[in-house]
Amino acid sequence: MNHGTHELVEHLFRAESGRMLAALVRILGARRIELAEEAVQDALVRALRTWPIRGVPTNPRAWLATAAKNAALDQLRRARETDDHESELVVWSVREGRSFELVHDDELADDTLRMMFLCCHPDVPEEARATLILKTVGGFHVKEIARAYLATEEAIAQRLVRAKRRLVEGGASFEWPPEAELAERYDAVLEALYLLFNEGYSACSGEELLRADCLKEALRLASLLATHPATRSPKVDALVALMCFQASRSRARVDDAGNVLLLEDQDRRLWDRALIARGFRHLERATVANELTTYHVEAGIAACHAAAPNFEATDWERIVYFYDLALERNDSPVVRLNRAVAIAERDGNWAALAELDELEHHPRMARFFLFFAVRGELERRAGRNDRAQRAFERALELPCTAPERELVQRRLARCTGSAPTIFGTTGKR
Amino acid sequence: MNQYLILLHDRKDFGSDLSPEDMQRIIGEYVAWSERLRSAGKLLGGEKLCDGEGKVLREKSGKATVTDGPFSEGKEVVGGYFLIQAESYEEALGLCRGNPHTKYGGTLELRRIEVLDGH
């Protein structure tokens, strides 16, 4: 056998497919994004057919880059396009052949960042941006994205096709956004990563491992923005801090039976201390300027939880303060609802119920699952079981995820007194 | 000790619908298999045949023909081979077990290499 058998780095194919795609799009132009995707897929399939017999080559990345270059050239010729990109493709694949250390990290990061900016081009529909990043930068397959985010493959595939068509038709460029558009595009990228992270974090019924991978990818990309000289900012530091704090609780937030555990029921020994420390480092950097964004506020709240040794020791005063800051920026009923939960811990259930009374007539709350779930819990704690029951029952009529439904059903069972058999959590109260 | 050839018949479209992550995992399974045989001294070699090309030579009533192929016939083509050594078909079969090829829709064909004294 000619090849040695080298261990492949975990997720190498996923990472390489993102890197190769970005390089190919840089060389061939954004309008050939689909050709580039096919070339990457060809290269990976070629490896899949060859490496099982010949073994893994000494330099897998160089092998893949050469295969992708050849596939791209084949396709250009087949499409009878001028191959004036040939020399650039050759230079790229040769460069990949050199040892990893010789390739400048910034150069690699630059392609990845530009790809993210392309995915968040104004021509791309907002709801497709995070998906497009996962697919193109992250190297995730349509079916993996579908499984992680509980969508159908067709829906994801269609979203991607539409997004790419818009990019091609609009003539979007892979170049760094012009100065005048940079701020807006930058915010769009942060927003997409935030969504990517949040949707993955709250979609509790998707496939656990895949979802964790998607979250990690969002964190990796946000960290890249936070460390690259051209893109770092207090804002992105706040976003990374928020992601670190949230991600640190991944292992504690679901019990063995798959039930979602709220903060008060989580075993804090399972929180990832290294991630929390990383979160605080970014939070510190996020506060060097006087800028205050939604990410700052959310990271601040998450930091209060991360810093508390147990639920009782949580600094609710500070959390309420952060919610007040959030309300100054954006007076939304959802923020008010969250603030009411903090008020309950700080000032007691009756104070929180008074807040809810004020919110009750807001049209958005009338059909909001969480409003009734919170109301039910506060009523139950206040000893008004009949009211609690009505609120929980109303909550169950509204759209929510399966784990949320289960959580409310468990709470409902507690206040109606029927002994539930599916208790996954330890009922502390 | 006998030598056996393992012919790997591949599904032609294999891999086209797999995610990068799946592909890497599958490669890992094959590599684990060949490593196991190699460390037991059973694996002698293996080569990959070029995909999507090949010639088929035939002669009919004295007329020679050459066609491109054999990929036009059927859904499977021989994609490559391993050469192993074993005492018997039984042992060789045992060695084939655990090769992921069949799990992913391919076929393995196991053939003993004939050795004639005096040749």
CSV table of N, CA and C in Angstrom, one decimal, chain A residues 61-203:
chain,number,residue,atom,x,y,z
A,61,ARG,N,-5.4,17.2,3.8
A,61,ARG,CA,-5.9,18.4,3.3
A,61,ARG,C,-5.4,18.8,1.9
A,62,ALA,N,-4.1,18.5,1.7
A,62,ALA,CA,-3.6,18.7,0.4
A,62,ALA,C,-4.2,17.8,-0.6
A,63,TRP,N,-4.4,16.6,-0.3
A,63,TRP,CA,-5.0,15.6,-1.2
A,63,TRP,C,-6.4,16.1,-1.6
A,64,LEU,N,-7.2,16.5,-0.6
A,64,LEU,CA,-8.6,17.0,-0.9
A,64,LEU,C,-8.5,18.3,-1.7
A,65,ALA,N,-7.6,19.2,-1.4
A,65,ALA,CA,-7.5,20.4,-2.2
A,65,ALA,C,-7.2,20.1,-3.6
A,66,THR,N,-6.3,19.2,-3.9
A,66,THR,CA,-6.0,18.9,-5.3
A,66,THR,C,-7.2,18.3,-6.0
A,67,ALA,N,-7.9,17.4,-5.3
A,67,ALA,CA,-9.0,16.7,-5.9
A,67,ALA,C,-10.1,17.8,-6.2
A,68,ALA,N,-10.3,18.7,-5.3
A,68,ALA,CA,-11.3,19.8,-5.5
A,68,ALA,C,-10.9,20.7,-6.6
A,69,LYS,N,-9.6,21.0,-6.7
A,69,LYS,CA,-9.1,21.8,-7.8
A,69,LYS,C,-9.4,21.1,-9.1
A,70,ASN,N,-9.1,19.8,-9.2
A,70,ASN,CA,-9.3,19.1,-10.5
A,70,ASN,C,-10.8,19.0,-10.8
A,71,ALA,N,-11.6,18.8,-9.8
A,71,ALA,CA,-13.1,18.7,-10.0
A,71,ALA,C,-13.6,20.1,-10.5
A,72,ALA,N,-13.1,21.1,-9.9
A,72,ALA,CA,-13.6,22.5,-10.4
A,72,ALA,C,-13.1,22.7,-11.8
A,73,LEU,N,-11.9,22.4,-12.2
A,73,LEU,CA,-11.4,22.6,-13.5
A,73,LEU,C,-12.2,21.8,-14.5
A,74,ASP,N,-12.5,20.5,-14.2
A,74,ASP,CA,-13.3,19.7,-15.0
A,74,ASP,C,-14.7,20.3,-15.3
A,75,GLN,N,-15.3,20.8,-14.2
A,75,GLN,CA,-16.6,21.4,-14.4
A,75,GLN,C,-16.6,22.7,-15.2
A,76,LEU,N,-15.5,23.5,-15.0
A,76,LEU,CA,-15.4,24.7,-15.8
A,76,LEU,C,-15.3,24.4,-17.3
A,77,ARG,N,-14.5,23.4,-17.5
A,77,ARG,CA,-14.3,23.0,-19.0
A,77,ARG,C,-15.6,22.5,-19.5
A,78,ARG,N,-16.3,21.7,-18.7
A,78,ARG,CA,-17.5,21.1,-19.2
A,78,ARG,C,-18.5,22.2,-19.5
A,79,ALA,N,-18.5,23.2,-18.7
A,79,ALA,CA,-19.5,24.3,-18.9
A,79,ALA,C,-18.9,25.3,-19.9
A,80,ARG,N,-17.8,24.9,-20.5
A,80,ARG,CA,-17.1,25.7,-21.5
A,80,ARG,C,-16.9,27.2,-21.1
A,81,GLU,N,-16.5,27.3,-19.8
A,81,GLU,CA,-16.2,28.6,-19.3
A,81,GLU,C,-14.7,28.8,-19.5
A,82,THR,N,-14.4,30.0,-19.7
A,82,THR,CA,-12.9,30.3,-19.8
A,82,THR,C,-12.3,29.9,-18.5
A,83,ASP,N,-11.1,29.3,-18.6
A,83,ASP,CA,-10.5,28.8,-17.4
A,83,ASP,C,-9.4,29.8,-17.0
A,84,ASP,N,-9.7,31.0,-17.0
A,84,ASP,CA,-8.7,32.0,-16.5
A,84,ASP,C,-8.5,31.9,-15.0
A,85,HIS,N,-9.2,31.0,-14.3
A,85,HIS,CA,-8.9,30.9,-12.9
A,85,HIS,C,-8.0,29.7,-12.7
A,86,GLU,N,-7.6,29.1,-13.8
A,86,GLU,CA,-6.8,27.8,-13.6
A,86,GLU,C,-5.5,28.0,-12.7
A,87,SER,N,-4.8,29.1,-13.0
A,87,SER,CA,-3.5,29.3,-12.3
A,87,SER,C,-3.8,29.6,-10.8
A,88,GLU,N,-4.9,30.3,-10.5
A,88,GLU,CA,-5.2,30.6,-9.1
A,88,GLU,C,-5.6,29.3,-8.4
A,89,LEU,N,-6.3,28.4,-9.1
A,89,LEU,CA,-6.7,27.2,-8.5
A,89,LEU,C,-5.5,26.3,-8.2
A,90,VAL,N,-4.5,26.4,-9.1
A,90,VAL,CA,-3.3,25.6,-8.9
A,90,VAL,C,-2.5,26.1,-7.7
A,91,VAL,N,-2.4,27.4,-7.7
A,91,VAL,CA,-1.7,28.0,-6.6
A,91,VAL,C,-2.3,27.6,-5.2
A,92,TRP,N,-3.7,27.7,-5.2
A,92,TRP,CA,-4.4,27.3,-4.0
A,92,TRP,C,-4.1,25.9,-3.6
A,93,SER,N,-4.2,25.0,-4.5
A,93,SER,CA,-4.0,23.6,-4.1
A,93,SER,C,-2.6,23.3,-3.7
A,94,VAL,N,-1.7,24.0,-4.4
A,94,VAL,CA,-0.3,23.8,-4.0
A,94,VAL,C,0.0,24.3,-2.6
A,95,ARG,N,-0.6,25.5,-2.3
A,95,ARG,CA,-0.5,26.1,-1.0
A,95,ARG,C,-1.0,25.1,0.1
A,96,GLU,N,-2.1,24.5,-0.2
A,96,GLU,CA,-2.7,23.5,0.8
A,96,GLU,C,-1.7,22.4,1.0
A,97,GLY,N,-0.9,22.1,0.0
A,97,GLY,CA,0.1,21.0,0.2
A,97,GLY,C,1.2,21.2,1.1
A,98,ARG,N,1.5,22.5,1.4
A,98,ARG,CA,2.5,22.8,2.4
A,98,ARG,C,2.0,22.5,3.8
A,99,SER,N,2.9,22.4,4.7
A,99,SER,CA,2.5,22.1,6.0
A,99,SER,C,1.6,23.2,6.6
A,100,PHE,N,0.7,22.8,7.5
A,100,PHE,CA,-0.3,23.6,8.0
A,100,PHE,C,0.3,24.9,8.5
A,101,GLU,N,1.4,24.8,9.2
A,101,GLU,CA,2.0,26.0,9.9
A,101,GLU,C,2.4,27.1,8.9
A,102,LEU,N,2.7,26.7,7.7
A,102,LEU,CA,3.2,27.6,6.7
A,102,LEU,C,2.0,28.5,6.1
A,103,VAL,N,0.8,28.0,6.2
A,103,VAL,CA,-0.3,28.7,5.7
A,103,VAL,C,-0.8,29.7,6.8
A,104,HIS,N,-0.8,30.9,6.5
A,104,HIS,CA,-1.1,31.9,7.5
A,104,HIS,C,-2.5,31.8,8.0
A,105,ASP,N,-2.6,31.7,9.3
A,105,ASP,CA,-3.9,31.5,9.9
A,105,ASP,C,-4.9,32.6,9.5
A,106,ASP,N,-4.4,33.8,9.4
A,106,ASP,CA,-5.3,35.0,9.1
A,106,ASP,C,-5.8,34.8,7.7
A,107,GLU,N,-5.0,34.2,6.8
A,107,GLU,CA,-5.5,34.0,5.5
A,107,GLU,C,-6.7,33.0,5.4
A,108,LEU,N,-6.5,32.0,6.2
A,108,LEU,CA,-7.6,31.0,6.3
A,108,LEU,C,-8.9,31.7,6.9
A,109,ALA,N,-8.6,32.4,8.0
A,109,ALA,CA,-9.7,33.1,8.7
A,109,ALA,C,-10.4,34.1,7.7
A,110,ASP,N,-9.6,34.7,6.9
A,110,ASP,CA,-10.1,35.7,6.0
A,110,ASP,C,-11.2,35.2,5.1
A,111,ASP,N,-10.9,34.0,4.5
A,111,ASP,CA,-11.8,33.3,3.6
A,111,ASP,C,-13.1,33.0,4.3
A,112,THR,N,-13.0,32.5,5.5
A,112,THR,CA,-14.1,32.1,6.3
A,112,THR,C,-15.0,33.3,6.7
A,113,LEU,N,-14.3,34.4,7.1
A,113,LEU,CA,-15.1,35.6,7.4
A,113,LEU,C,-15.8,36.2,6.2
A,114,ARG,N,-15.1,36.2,5.1
A,114,ARG,CA,-15.7,36.7,3.9
A,114,ARG,C,-16.9,35.9,3.5
A,115,MET,N,-16.8,34.5,3.7
A,115,MET,CA,-17.9,33.7,3.3
A,115,MET,C,-19.1,34.0,4.2
A,116,MET,N,-18.9,34.3,5.5
A,116,MET,CA,-20.0,34.6,6.4
A,116,MET,C,-20.6,35.9,6.0
A,117,PHE,N,-19.8,36.9,5.6
A,117,PHE,CA,-20.4,38.1,5.1
A,117,PHE,C,-21.2,37.9,3.9
A,118,LEU,N,-20.8,37.0,3.0
A,118,LEU,CA,-21.5,36.7,1.8
A,118,LEU,C,-22.9,36.1,2.2
A,119,CYS,N,-22.9,35.2,3.1
A,119,CYS,CA,-24.1,34.5,3.6
A,119,CYS,C,-25.1,35.5,4.1
A,120,CYS,N,-24.6,36.6,4.7
A,120,CYS,CA,-25.5,37.6,5.3
A,120,CYS,C,-25.6,38.9,4.4
A,121,HIS,N,-25.4,38.6,3.1
A,121,HIS,CA,-25.6,39.7,2.1
A,121,HIS,C,-27.1,40.1,2.1
A,122,PRO,N,-27.4,41.4,1.9
A,122,PRO,CA,-28.8,41.8,2.0
A,122,PRO,C,-29.7,41.1,1.0
A,123,ASP,N,-29.2,40.5,-0.1
A,123,ASP,CA,-30.0,39.8,-1.0
A,123,ASP,C,-30.5,38.4,-0.4
A,124,VAL,N,-29.8,37.9,0.6
A,124,VAL,CA,-30.2,36.6,1.2
A,124,VAL,C,-31.3,36.9,2.2
A,125,PRO,N,-32.4,36.2,2.1
A,125,PRO,CA,-33.5,36.4,3.0
A,125,PRO,C,-33.0,36.2,4.4
A,126,GLU,N,-33.4,37.0,5.4
A,126,GLU,CA,-32.9,36.9,6.7
A,126,GLU,C,-32.9,35.5,7.3
A,127,GLU,N,-34.1,34.9,7.1
A,127,GLU,CA,-34.3,33.6,7.8
A,127,GLU,C,-33.4,32.5,7.2
A,128,ALA,N,-32.8,32.8,6.1
A,128,ALA,CA,-31.9,31.8,5.4
A,128,ALA,C,-30.5,31.9,5.8
A,129,ARG,N,-30.1,33.0,6.4
A,129,ARG,CA,-28.7,33.3,6.6
A,129,ARG,C,-28.0,32.3,7.5
A,130,ALA,N,-28.6,32.0,8.6
A,130,ALA,CA,-27.9,31.1,9.6
A,130,ALA,C,-27.8,29.7,8.9
A,131,THR,N,-28.8,29.3,8.2
A,131,THR,CA,-28.8,28.0,7.5
A,131,THR,C,-27.7,28.0,6.5
A,132,LEU,N,-27.6,29.1,5.8
A,132,LEU,CA,-26.5,29.1,4.7
A,132,LEU,C,-25.1,29.1,5.3
A,133,ILE,N,-25.0,29.7,6.5
A,133,ILE,CA,-23.7,29.7,7.1
A,133,ILE,C,-23.3,28.3,7.6
A,134,LEU,N,-24.3,27.6,8.1
A,134,LEU,CA,-24.1,26.2,8.6
A,134,LEU,C,-23.7,25.3,7.4
A,135,LYS,N,-24.4,25.5,6.3
A,135,LYS,CA,-24.1,24.7,5.2
A,135,LYS,C,-22.8,25.0,4.5
A,136,THR,N,-22.5,26.2,4.2
A,136,THR,CA,-21.3,26.6,3.5
A,136,THR,C,-20.1,26.7,4.3
A,137,VAL,N,-20.2,27.4,5.4
A,137,VAL,CA,-19.0,27.6,6.3
A,137,VAL,C,-18.7,26.4,7.2
A,138,GLY,N,-19.9,25.9,7.7
A,138,GLY,CA,-19.7,24.8,8.7
A,138,GLY,C,-19.6,23.4,8.1
A,139,GLY,N,-19.9,23.3,6.8
A,139,GLY,CA,-19.8,21.9,6.2
A,139,GLY,C,-20.9,21.0,6.7
A,140,PHE,N,-22.0,21.5,7.1
A,140,PHE,CA,-23.1,20.6,7.5
A,140,PHE,C,-23.9,20.2,6.3
A,141,HIS,N,-24.4,19.0,6.4
A,141,HIS,CA,-25.3,18.5,5.3
A,141,HIS,C,-26.7,18.9,5.5
A,142,VAL,N,-27.5,19.0,4.4
A,142,VAL,CA,-28.9,19.4,4.6
A,142,VAL,C,-29.6,18.6,5.6
A,143,LYS,N,-29.4,17.3,5.5
A,143,LYS,CA,-30.1,16.4,6.4
A,143,LYS,C,-29.7,16.6,7.9
A,144,GLU,N,-28.4,16.9,8.1
A,144,GLU,CA,-27.9,17.2,9.5
A,144,GLU,C,-28.6,18.5,10.0
A,145,ILE,N,-28.7,19.5,9.2
A,145,ILE,CA,-29.3,20.7,9.6
A,145,ILE,C,-30.7,20.5,9.9
A,146,ALA,N,-31.4,19.7,9.1
A,146,ALA,CA,-32.8,19.4,9.3
A,146,ALA,C,-33.0,18.6,10.6
A,147,ARG,N,-32.1,17.7,10.9
A,147,ARG,CA,-32.3,16.9,12.1
A,147,ARG,C,-32.0,17.7,13.3
A,148,ALA,N,-31.0,18.6,13.2
A,148,ALA,CA,-30.7,19.4,14.4
A,148,ALA,C,-31.8,20.4,14.7
A,149,TYR,N,-32.4,21.0,13.7
A,149,TYR,CA,-33.3,22.1,13.9
A,149,TYR,C,-34.8,21.6,13.7
A,150,LEU,N,-35.0,20.3,13.6
A,150,LEU,CA,-36.3,19.8,13.5
A,150,LEU,C,-37.1,20.3,12.4
A,151,ALA,N,-36.5,20.4,11.2
A,151,ALA,CA,-37.2,20.9,10.0
A,151,ALA,C,-37.1,19.7,9.0
A,152,THR,N,-37.9,19.8,8.0
A,152,THR,CA,-37.8,18.8,7.0
A,152,THR,C,-36.6,19.1,6.0
A,153,GLU,N,-36.1,18.0,5.4
A,153,GLU,CA,-35.0,18.2,4.5
A,153,GLU,C,-35.3,19.1,3.4
A,154,GLU,N,-36.6,18.9,2.9
A,154,GLU,CA,-37.0,19.7,1.7
A,154,GLU,C,-37.1,21.2,2.1
A,155,ALA,N,-37.5,21.5,3.3
A,155,ALA,CA,-37.6,22.9,3.7
A,155,ALA,C,-36.2,23.5,3.7
A,156,ILE,N,-35.3,22.8,4.3
A,156,ILE,CA,-33.9,23.3,4.4
A,156,ILE,C,-33.3,23.5,3.0
A,157,ALA,N,-33.5,22.4,2.2
A,157,ALA,CA,-32.9,22.4,0.8
A,157,ALA,C,-33.5,23.6,0.0
A,158,GLN,N,-34.8,23.8,0.1
A,158,GLN,CA,-35.4,24.9,-0.6
A,158,GLN,C,-34.9,26.3,-0.2
A,159,ARG,N,-34.8,26.4,1.1
A,159,ARG,CA,-34.3,27.6,1.7
A,159,ARG,C,-32.9,28.0,1.1
A,160,LEU,N,-32.1,26.9,1.1
A,160,LEU,CA,-30.7,27.1,0.6
A,160,LEU,C,-30.7,27.4,-0.9
A,161,VAL,N,-31.5,26.7,-1.7
A,161,VAL,CA,-31.5,27.0,-3.1
A,161,VAL,C,-31.9,28.4,-3.4
A,162,ARG,N,-33.0,28.8,-2.7
A,162,ARG,CA,-33.5,30.2,-2.9
A,162,ARG,C,-32.4,31.2,-2.5
A,163,ALA,N,-31.8,31.0,-1.4
A,163,ALA,CA,-30.7,31.9,-0.9
A,163,ALA,C,-29.6,32.0,-2.0
A,164,LYS,N,-29.2,30.9,-2.5
A,164,LYS,CA,-28.1,30.9,-3.4
A,164,LYS,C,-28.5,31.6,-4.7
A,165,ARG,N,-29.7,31.3,-5.1
A,165,ARG,CA,-30.2,31.9,-6.4
A,165,ARG,C,-30.2,33.4,-6.2
A,166,ARG,N,-30.7,33.9,-5.1
A,166,ARG,CA,-30.7,35.4,-4.9
A,166,ARG,C,-29.3,35.9,-4.9
A,167,LEU,N,-28.3,35.2,-4.3
A,167,LEU,CA,-26.9,35.7,-4.4
A,167,LEU,C,-26.4,35.8,-5.8
A,168,VAL,N,-26.7,34.8,-6.6
A,168,VAL,CA,-26.2,34.7,-7.9
A,168,VAL,C,-26.9,35.8,-8.8
A,169,GLU,N,-28.2,35.9,-8.7
A,169,GLU,CA,-28.9,36.8,-9.5
A,169,GLU,C,-28.6,38.3,-9.1
A,170,GLY,N,-28.4,38.5,-7.8
A,170,GLY,CA,-28.1,39.9,-7.4
A,170,GLY,C,-26.6,40.3,-7.6
A,171,GLY,N,-25.8,39.3,-8.1
A,171,GLY,CA,-24.4,39.6,-8.4
A,171,GLY,C,-23.6,39.9,-7.2
A,172,ALA,N,-23.9,39.3,-6.0
A,172,ALA,CA,-23.2,39.6,-4.8
A,172,ALA,C,-21.7,39.2,-5.0
A,173,SER,N,-20.8,39.9,-4.3
A,173,SER,CA,-19.4,39.6,-4.5
A,173,SER,C,-18.8,39.0,-3.2
A,174,PHE,N,-17.7,38.3,-3.4
A,174,PHE,CA,-17.1,37.6,-2.3
A,174,PHE,C,-16.1,38.6,-1.6
A,175,GLU,N,-16.0,39.8,-2.1
A,175,GLU,CA,-15.1,40.7,-1.5
A,175,GLU,C,-15.6,41.2,-0.2
A,176,TRP,N,-14.6,41.7,0.6
A,176,TRP,CA,-15.0,42.3,1.9
A,176,TRP,C,-16.0,43.4,1.7
A,177,PRO,N,-17.0,43.5,2.5
A,177,PRO,CA,-18.1,44.5,2.2
A,177,PRO,C,-17.5,45.9,2.2
A,178,PRO,N,-18.0,46.8,1.3
A,178,PRO,CA,-17.5,48.2,1.2
A,178,PRO,C,-17.8,48.9,2.6
A,179,GLU,N,-16.9,49.9,2.9
A,179,GLU,CA,-17.0,50.6,4.1
A,179,GLU,C,-18.4,51.0,4.5
A,180,ALA,N,-19.2,51.5,3.5
A,180,ALA,CA,-20.5,52.0,3.8
A,180,ALA,C,-21.5,50.9,4.2
A,181,GLU,N,-21.2,49.6,3.8
A,181,GLU,CA,-22.1,48.6,4.2
A,181,GLU,C,-21.6,47.7,5.3
A,182,LEU,N,-20.4,48.0,5.7
A,182,LEU,CA,-19.7,47.0,6.6
A,182,LEU,C,-20.5,46.9,7.9
A,183,ALA,N,-20.9,48.0,8.5
A,183,ALA,CA,-21.5,48.0,9.9
A,183,ALA,C,-22.8,47.1,9.8
A,184,GLU,N,-23.6,47.4,8.8
A,184,GLU,CA,-24.9,46.7,8.7
A,184,GLU,C,-24.7,45.2,8.4
A,185,ARG,N,-23.7,44.8,7.6
A,185,ARG,CA,-23.4,43.4,7.3
A,185,ARG,C,-22.9,42.7,8.5
A,186,TYR,N,-22.0,43.5,9.2
A,186,TYR,CA,-21.4,42.9,10.5
A,186,TYR,C,-22.5,42.6,11.5
A,187,ASP,N,-23.5,43.5,11.6
A,187,ASP,CA,-24.6,43.2,12.6
A,187,ASP,C,-25.4,42.0,12.1
A,188,ALA,N,-25.6,41.9,10.8
A,188,ALA,CA,-26.3,40.8,10.2
A,188,ALA,C,-25.7,39.5,10.5
A,189,VAL,N,-24.3,39.5,10.4
A,189,VAL,CA,-23.6,38.3,10.7
A,189,VAL,C,-23.8,37.9,12.2
A,190,LEU,N,-23.6,38.9,13.1
A,190,LEU,CA,-23.8,38.6,14.5
A,190,LEU,C,-25.2,38.0,14.8
A,191,GLU,N,-26.2,38.7,14.1
A,191,GLU,CA,-27.6,38.3,14.3
A,191,GLU,C,-27.8,36.8,13.9
A,192,ALA,N,-27.2,36.5,12.7
A,192,ALA,CA,-27.3,35.1,12.2
A,192,ALA,C,-26.7,34.1,13.2
A,193,LEU,N,-25.5,34.4,13.7
A,193,LEU,CA,-24.9,33.5,14.6
A,193,LEU,C,-25.6,33.4,15.9
A,194,TYR,N,-26.2,34.5,16.3
A,194,TYR,CA,-27.0,34.5,17.5
A,194,TYR,C,-28.2,33.6,17.4
A,195,LEU,N,-28.9,33.7,16.2
A,195,LEU,CA,-30.0,32.9,15.9
A,195,LEU,C,-29.6,31.4,15.8
A,196,LEU,N,-28.5,31.2,15.1
A,196,LEU,CA,-28.0,29.8,15.0
A,196,LEU,C,-27.8,29.2,16.3
A,197,PHE,N,-27.3,30.0,17.2
A,197,PHE,CA,-27.0,29.5,18.6
A,197,PHE,C,-28.3,29.3,19.4
A,198,ASN,N,-29.1,30.3,19.3
A,198,ASN,CA,-30.4,30.3,20.1
A,198,ASN,C,-31.3,29.2,19.7
A,199,GLU,N,-31.5,29.1,18.4
A,199,GLU,CA,-32.4,28.1,17.9
A,199,GLU,C,-32.0,26.7,18.3
A,200,GLY,N,-30.7,26.5,18.2
A,200,GLY,CA,-30.1,25.2,18.6
A,200,GLY,C,-30.3,25.0,20.1
A,201,TYR,N,-30.1,26.1,20.8
A,201,TYR,CA,-30.2,25.9,22.3
A,201,TYR,C,-31.6,25.7,22.8
A,202,SER,N,-32.6,26.3,22.1
A,202,SER,CA,-33.9,26.1,22.6
A,202,SER,C,-34.7,24.9,22.0
A,203,ALA,N,-34.2,24.5,20.8
A,203,ALA,CA,-34.9,23.3,20.2
A,203,ALA,C,-34.4,22.1,20.9
